[in-house]
Amino acid sequence: MIAWLQSVHWLWVSALSLVCWSLITVINAVVIRTYRTSPMATLWIQALYSVCLLVLIGAFYRPTPTLLWVLLPASATAYLADLYFFYAADRLDISLINVALCLQSFFMSIVGFTVYHEPMTRSMLVGAGIILCGVLLLSLYGSEVRGRTMLRWFLPFIVIYFPLNLARKVGVEHQVPLFTVVFYLILLRDVLATIVPLSIPSFRRAISQELRHQTPIFFAWSGAPVLIFFVAEFLQTTLYAIGPLSGVSLVGNAQPFVTLGLTFALTVLAPSAVEVESFQSSHVRTKMIAFTMTLVGLALVGGSA
């Protein structure tokens, strides 16, 4: 499996990764809104699933403790990033969350150009600019969110996800096995997500209430993103090994369009689950223009990377 992923062009691996991350975004947002669950309780339930899965993986794979001084601190900050993601998902449209994640991707591409000295061509710069304009047009057209509010919401995404992505890159640069990088980047994140809420009385009560009152369907839907998350983390780590950091980060900005497609499908199947997303006819034209702009930008970036 690993050899096959490393043998194909990184753009194809990136496409598969985008689908996984978009599924996680949509499913988590739907779970929080549909079941009116506490973000902390949902994160705790998913972390418990993840720890059980890590125990099973560790029993068979037995990852070597390599580069832990980099991977474990990044895993701890990933827990804070998850908390913020759930907090934002309960208050913002899915598309706005993806704008924040895309800005973080642009920041990582700058790291690729400046720290890792990856080649920067004129086509890549033009493509990056077109992608950014397309993403902003897609997500902010018709939005009532003001600039200062966006800055308050978006800056934490850029800062809080940076250690995780940097540790992933450092791990593959030091030729740490991909499974080992993924294992330790998830480990402390989910151990903290399981232990910390139980030490806070208000969170403990919220978790207890969720466990008593939620239906089996809720627990099934809460577990689905965990399985997808493990696949997405492995694909993302593989991308950092086989593709340029700048190119991988810029192509990742296509995620809002994948998320939009999945969200649109949900408006047909379960409209109440995505009630804040707008697919009115007056917005469709704008979304198509944004989609076309981003495709052009991706073609320029992919052709240059």
Tab-separated table of C-alpha atoms in Angstrom:
chain	number	residue	atom	x	y	z
A	1	MET	CA	0.000	0.000	0.000
A	2	ILE	CA	2.756	2.446	0.984
A	3	ALA	CA	4.850	1.534	-2.055
A	4	TRP	CA	1.848	2.071	-4.333
A	5	LEU	CA	1.086	5.507	-2.844
A	6	GLN	CA	4.713	6.530	-3.250
A	7	SER	CA	4.728	5.358	-6.866
A	8	VAL	CA	1.800	7.490	-8.062
A	9	HIS	CA	1.901	11.245	-8.637
A	10	TRP	CA	1.353	13.202	-5.451
A	11	LEU	CA	-1.608	15.070	-7.008
A	12	TRP	CA	-3.672	11.846	-7.043
A	13	VAL	CA	-2.838	11.147	-3.408
A	14	SER	CA	-3.785	14.745	-2.656
A	15	ALA	CA	-7.185	14.300	-4.311
A	16	LEU	CA	-7.929	11.250	-2.164
A	17	SER	CA	-6.761	13.132	0.923
A	18	LEU	CA	-9.067	16.066	0.111
A	19	VAL	CA	-12.082	13.774	-0.032
A	20	CYS	CA	-11.233	12.332	3.391
A	21	TRP	CA	-10.719	15.696	5.090
A	22	SER	CA	-13.905	17.065	3.541
A	23	LEU	CA	-15.906	14.086	4.773
A	24	ILE	CA	-14.606	14.676	8.298
A	25	THR	CA	-15.557	18.365	8.145
A	26	VAL	CA	-19.074	17.706	6.903
A	27	ILE	CA	-19.854	14.746	9.178
A	28	ASN	CA	-18.617	16.525	12.311
A	29	ALA	CA	-20.572	19.675	11.515
A	30	VAL	CA	-23.723	17.644	10.831
A	31	VAL	CA	-23.333	15.632	14.053
A	32	ILE	CA	-22.953	18.776	16.171
A	33	ARG	CA	-25.932	20.528	14.604
A	34	THR	CA	-28.263	17.576	14.210
A	35	TYR	CA	-27.828	16.088	17.664
A	36	ARG	CA	-27.208	19.426	19.437
A	37	THR	CA	-24.264	17.848	21.158
A	38	SER	CA	-21.512	19.562	23.104
A	39	PRO	CA	-18.300	19.917	21.066
A	40	MET	CA	-16.285	18.739	24.076
A	41	ALA	CA	-18.479	15.650	24.519
A	42	THR	CA	-18.257	14.792	20.820
A	43	LEU	CA	-14.491	15.203	20.844
A	44	TRP	CA	-14.248	12.978	23.945
A	45	ILE	CA	-16.306	10.190	22.361
A	46	GLN	CA	-14.247	10.328	19.169
A	47	ALA	CA	-11.005	10.395	21.160
A	48	LEU	CA	-12.084	7.286	23.047
A	49	TYR	CA	-12.729	5.511	19.739
A	50	SER	CA	-9.324	6.676	18.509
A	51	VAL	CA	-7.425	5.505	21.615
A	52	CYS	CA	-8.989	2.048	21.274
A	53	LEU	CA	-7.916	1.977	17.634
A	54	LEU	CA	-4.391	3.109	18.570
A	55	VAL	CA	-4.146	0.280	21.098
A	56	LEU	CA	-5.051	-2.228	18.388
A	57	ILE	CA	-2.571	-0.696	15.945
A	58	GLY	CA	0.175	-0.607	18.594
A	59	ALA	CA	-0.378	-4.268	19.443
A	60	PHE	CA	0.333	-5.326	15.849
A	61	TYR	CA	2.607	-2.599	14.505
A	62	ARG	CA	4.709	-1.665	17.601
A	63	PRO	CA	6.009	1.736	16.411
A	64	THR	CA	9.558	2.627	17.457
A	65	PRO	CA	9.869	5.692	19.748
A	66	THR	CA	11.628	7.948	17.244
A	67	LEU	CA	11.764	11.767	17.220
A	68	LEU	CA	9.291	11.920	20.117
A	69	TRP	CA	10.549	15.373	21.188
A	70	VAL	CA	9.012	16.704	17.965
A	71	LEU	CA	6.003	14.459	17.411
A	72	LEU	CA	4.482	14.384	20.923
A	73	PRO	CA	4.402	18.179	21.549
A	74	ALA	CA	2.835	18.628	18.120
A	75	SER	CA	0.294	15.959	19.018
A	76	ALA	CA	-0.590	17.936	22.173
A	77	THR	CA	-1.173	21.142	20.193
A	78	ALA	CA	-3.350	19.141	17.803
A	79	TYR	CA	-5.716	18.540	20.731
A	80	LEU	CA	-6.091	22.304	21.180
A	81	ALA	CA	-6.640	22.625	17.430
A	82	ASP	CA	-9.442	20.067	17.566
A	83	LEU	CA	-11.113	21.942	20.414
A	84	TYR	CA	-11.031	25.140	18.417
A	85	PHE	CA	-12.314	23.395	15.292
A	86	PHE	CA	-15.351	22.024	17.128
A	87	TYR	CA	-15.964	25.397	18.776
A	88	ALA	CA	-15.875	27.128	15.370
A	89	ALA	CA	-17.983	24.435	13.674
A	90	ASP	CA	-20.776	25.166	16.127
A	91	ARG	CA	-20.764	28.878	15.222
A	92	LEU	CA	-19.622	29.289	11.620
A	93	ASP	CA	-20.678	27.996	8.211
A	94	ILE	CA	-18.695	25.018	6.954
A	95	SER	CA	-17.368	27.128	4.056
A	96	LEU	CA	-15.986	29.784	6.423
A	97	ILE	CA	-14.129	27.141	8.405
A	98	ASN	CA	-12.513	25.987	5.192
A	99	VAL	CA	-11.364	29.526	4.389
A	100	ALA	CA	-9.466	29.527	7.683
A	101	LEU	CA	-7.904	26.147	6.899
A	102	CYS	CA	-6.964	27.341	3.412
A	103	LEU	CA	-5.196	30.400	4.815
A	104	GLN	CA	-3.255	28.016	7.032
A	105	SER	CA	-2.288	26.060	3.905
A	106	PHE	CA	-0.966	29.230	2.296
A	107	PHE	CA	1.140	29.839	5.390
A	108	MET	CA	2.610	26.322	5.104
A	109	SER	CA	3.421	26.918	1.432
A	110	ILE	CA	5.407	29.998	2.476
A	111	VAL	CA	7.323	27.762	4.893
A	112	GLY	CA	8.063	25.422	1.978
A	113	PHE	CA	9.465	28.292	-0.109
A	114	THR	CA	11.490	29.945	2.662
A	115	VAL	CA	12.615	27.144	4.997
A	116	TYR	CA	12.906	24.192	2.611
A	117	HIS	CA	13.970	26.323	-0.370
A	118	GLU	CA	11.490	24.743	-2.747
A	119	PRO	CA	11.438	26.301	-6.228
A	120	MET	CA	8.959	29.146	-6.639
A	121	THR	CA	7.877	29.842	-10.217
A	122	ARG	CA	5.812	32.684	-11.632
A	123	SER	CA	3.088	30.219	-12.648
A	124	MET	CA	2.883	28.905	-9.091
A	125	LEU	CA	2.544	32.414	-7.661
A	126	VAL	CA	-0.154	33.344	-10.164
A	127	GLY	CA	-1.952	30.065	-9.520
A	128	ALA	CA	-1.788	30.594	-5.758
A	129	GLY	CA	-3.275	34.063	-6.125
A	130	ILE	CA	-6.106	32.766	-8.322
A	131	ILE	CA	-6.835	29.936	-5.863
A	132	LEU	CA	-6.985	32.365	-2.948
A	133	CYS	CA	-9.373	34.657	-4.832
A	134	GLY	CA	-11.548	31.700	-5.797
A	135	VAL	CA	-11.726	30.368	-2.253
A	136	LEU	CA	-12.550	33.796	-0.813
A	137	LEU	CA	-15.222	34.365	-3.449
A	138	LEU	CA	-16.727	30.943	-2.825
A	139	SER	CA	-16.879	31.252	0.929
A	140	LEU	CA	-17.420	34.943	1.622
A	141	TYR	CA	-19.867	35.951	-1.110
A	142	GLY	CA	-23.078	36.982	0.583
A	143	SER	CA	-21.568	36.471	4.020
A	144	GLU	CA	-22.259	38.995	6.749
A	145	VAL	CA	-19.016	38.226	8.527
A	146	ARG	CA	-16.898	41.378	8.764
A	147	GLY	CA	-13.141	41.672	8.348
A	148	ARG	CA	-12.324	42.083	12.034
A	149	THR	CA	-14.518	39.116	12.915
A	150	MET	CA	-12.835	36.983	10.263
A	151	LEU	CA	-9.424	37.948	11.615
A	152	ARG	CA	-10.478	36.938	15.125
A	153	TRP	CA	-11.701	33.532	13.917
A	154	PHE	CA	-9.082	32.769	11.279
A	155	LEU	CA	-5.762	33.683	12.919
A	156	PRO	CA	-6.012	30.929	15.577
A	157	PHE	CA	-6.411	28.329	12.808
A	158	ILE	CA	-3.129	29.471	11.230
A	159	VAL	CA	-1.215	29.436	14.518
A	160	ILE	CA	-2.623	26.346	16.184
A	161	TYR	CA	-2.280	23.908	13.255
A	162	PHE	CA	1.269	24.970	12.383
A	163	PRO	CA	3.158	22.714	14.901
A	164	LEU	CA	1.258	19.645	13.688
A	165	ASN	CA	2.067	20.222	10.026
A	166	LEU	CA	5.667	21.186	10.747
A	167	ALA	CA	6.209	18.040	12.871
A	168	ARG	CA	4.760	15.920	10.069
A	169	LYS	CA	7.267	17.415	7.637
A	170	VAL	CA	10.183	17.065	10.072
A	171	GLY	CA	9.269	13.420	10.643
A	172	VAL	CA	9.360	12.464	6.982
A	173	GLU	CA	12.513	14.571	6.436
A	174	HIS	CA	14.250	12.472	9.099
A	175	GLN	CA	12.994	9.310	7.341
A	176	VAL	CA	10.840	8.204	10.255
A	177	PRO	CA	8.438	5.446	9.036
A	178	LEU	CA	5.114	6.927	7.961
A	179	PHE	CA	3.069	4.745	10.308
A	180	THR	CA	5.261	5.868	13.216
A	181	VAL	CA	4.774	9.556	12.389
A	182	VAL	CA	1.004	9.122	12.156
A	183	PHE	CA	0.826	7.014	15.328
A	184	TYR	CA	2.631	9.502	17.577
A	185	LEU	CA	0.978	12.571	16.053
A	186	ILE	CA	-2.391	11.087	17.008
A	187	LEU	CA	-1.375	9.453	20.309
A	188	LEU	CA	-1.012	12.340	22.780
A	189	ARG	CA	-3.765	14.306	21.075
A	190	ASP	CA	-6.355	11.653	21.803
A	191	VAL	CA	-5.002	10.620	25.199
A	192	LEU	CA	-5.377	14.261	26.305
A	193	ALA	CA	-8.791	14.463	24.670
A	194	THR	CA	-9.853	11.455	26.750
A	195	ILE	CA	-8.326	12.420	30.105
A	196	VAL	CA	-8.614	16.207	30.349
A	197	PRO	CA	-12.431	16.501	30.057
A	198	LEU	CA	-12.908	13.915	32.812
A	199	SER	CA	-10.899	16.105	35.217
A	200	ILE	CA	-13.242	19.102	34.753
A	201	PRO	CA	-16.623	18.694	36.516
A	202	SER	CA	-18.669	20.672	33.969
A	203	PHE	CA	-17.231	18.723	31.043
A	204	ARG	CA	-17.621	15.453	32.912
A	205	ARG	CA	-21.319	16.193	33.437
A	206	ALA	CA	-21.746	17.094	29.762
A	207	ILE	CA	-20.103	13.831	28.688
A	208	SER	CA	-22.229	11.839	31.127
A	209	GLN	CA	-25.369	13.482	29.782
A	210	GLU	CA	-24.403	12.692	26.197
A	211	LEU	CA	-23.714	9.056	27.049
A	212	ARG	CA	-27.108	8.687	28.739
A	213	HIS	CA	-29.325	10.504	26.269
A	214	GLN	CA	-27.846	10.029	22.804
A	215	THR	CA	-29.019	7.318	20.443
A	216	PRO	CA	-26.902	4.509	18.935
A	217	ILE	CA	-27.044	6.324	15.590
A	218	PHE	CA	-25.258	9.283	17.171
A	219	PHE	CA	-22.426	7.054	18.389
A	220	ALA	CA	-22.136	5.437	14.965
A	221	TRP	CA	-21.935	8.829	13.234
A	222	SER	CA	-19.422	10.040	15.830
A	223	GLY	CA	-17.186	7.035	15.146
A	224	ALA	CA	-17.216	7.355	11.357
A	225	PRO	CA	-14.937	10.452	11.245
A	226	VAL	CA	-12.373	8.627	13.407
A	227	LEU	CA	-11.798	5.901	10.821
A	228	ILE	CA	-11.669	8.487	8.040
A	229	PHE	CA	-9.307	10.609	10.125
A	230	PHE	CA	-6.734	7.816	10.406
A	231	VAL	CA	-6.796	7.357	6.634
A	232	ALA	CA	-6.571	11.120	6.050
A	233	GLU	CA	-3.625	11.491	8.435
A	234	PHE	CA	-1.749	8.684	6.701
A	235	LEU	CA	-2.427	10.164	3.255
A	236	GLN	CA	-1.376	13.636	4.411
A	237	THR	CA	1.862	12.301	5.883
A	238	THR	CA	2.528	10.390	2.650
A	239	LEU	CA	2.035	13.623	0.716
A	240	TYR	CA	4.667	15.366	2.829
A	241	ALA	CA	7.051	12.552	1.898
A	242	ILE	CA	6.413	12.377	-1.858
A	243	GLY	CA	5.416	15.933	-2.782
A	244	PRO	CA	6.736	19.473	-2.247
A	245	LEU	CA	5.384	21.145	0.908
A	246	SER	CA	4.438	24.286	-1.014
A	247	GLY	CA	2.611	22.414	-3.771
A	248	VAL	CA	0.837	20.038	-1.378
A	249	SER	CA	-0.330	22.961	0.768
A	250	LEU	CA	-1.593	25.008	-2.182
A	251	VAL	CA	-3.470	22.089	-3.767
A	252	GLY	CA	-5.086	21.490	-0.386
A	253	ASN	CA	-7.025	24.698	-0.952
A	254	ALA	CA	-9.367	22.783	-3.239
A	255	GLN	CA	-10.933	21.251	-0.134
A	256	PRO	CA	-13.780	23.822	0.099
A	257	PHE	CA	-15.048	22.696	-3.299
A	258	VAL	CA	-15.041	19.049	-2.281
A	259	THR	CA	-16.761	20.046	0.959
A	260	LEU	CA	-19.245	22.136	-1.003
A	261	GLY	CA	-20.108	19.171	-3.225
A	262	LEU	CA	-20.688	16.925	-0.226
A	263	THR	CA	-22.721	19.643	1.494
A	264	PHE	CA	-24.840	20.124	-1.609
A	265	ALA	CA	-25.579	16.401	-1.644
A	266	LEU	CA	-26.698	16.690	1.970
A	267	THR	CA	-29.066	19.550	1.135
A	268	VAL	CA	-30.897	17.066	-1.071
A	269	LEU	CA	-30.791	14.141	1.356
A	270	ALA	CA	-31.097	15.978	4.682
A	271	PRO	CA	-31.701	19.731	4.285
A	272	SER	CA	-32.018	20.433	8.003
A	273	ALA	CA	-28.504	19.152	8.667
A	274	VAL	CA	-26.894	21.931	6.615
A	275	GLU	CA	-29.415	24.701	6.966
A	276	VAL	CA	-26.808	27.460	7.186
A	277	GLU	CA	-25.324	26.703	3.793
A	278	SER	CA	-26.897	28.553	0.888
A	279	PHE	CA	-27.502	26.953	-2.491
A	280	GLN	CA	-29.971	29.504	-3.785
A	281	SER	CA	-29.929	30.156	-7.517
A	282	SER	CA	-28.468	33.647	-6.953
A	283	HIS	CA	-25.389	32.054	-5.369
A	284	VAL	CA	-24.845	29.168	-7.789
A	285	ARG	CA	-23.335	31.422	-10.476
A	286	THR	CA	-20.844	32.855	-8.021
A	287	LYS	CA	-19.860	29.406	-6.783
A	288	MET	CA	-19.294	28.201	-10.361
A	289	ILE	CA	-17.071	31.206	-11.093
A	290	ALA	CA	-15.096	30.520	-7.925
A	291	PHE	CA	-14.823	26.839	-8.840
A	292	THR	CA	-13.489	27.687	-12.312
A	293	MET	CA	-10.963	30.136	-10.865
A	294	THR	CA	-9.685	27.543	-8.441
A	295	LEU	CA	-9.388	24.883	-11.154
A	296	VAL	CA	-7.276	27.270	-13.232
A	297	GLY	CA	-5.124	28.045	-10.207
A	298	LEU	CA	-4.696	24.361	-9.391
A	299	ALA	CA	-3.647	23.654	-12.984
A	300	LEU	CA	-0.958	26.338	-12.740
A	301	VAL	CA	0.280	25.115	-9.358
A	302	GLY	CA	0.173	21.423	-10.322
A	303	GLY	CA	1.991	22.088	-13.576
A	304	SER	CA	4.738	24.004	-11.782
A	305	ALA	CA	5.250	21.719	-8.764
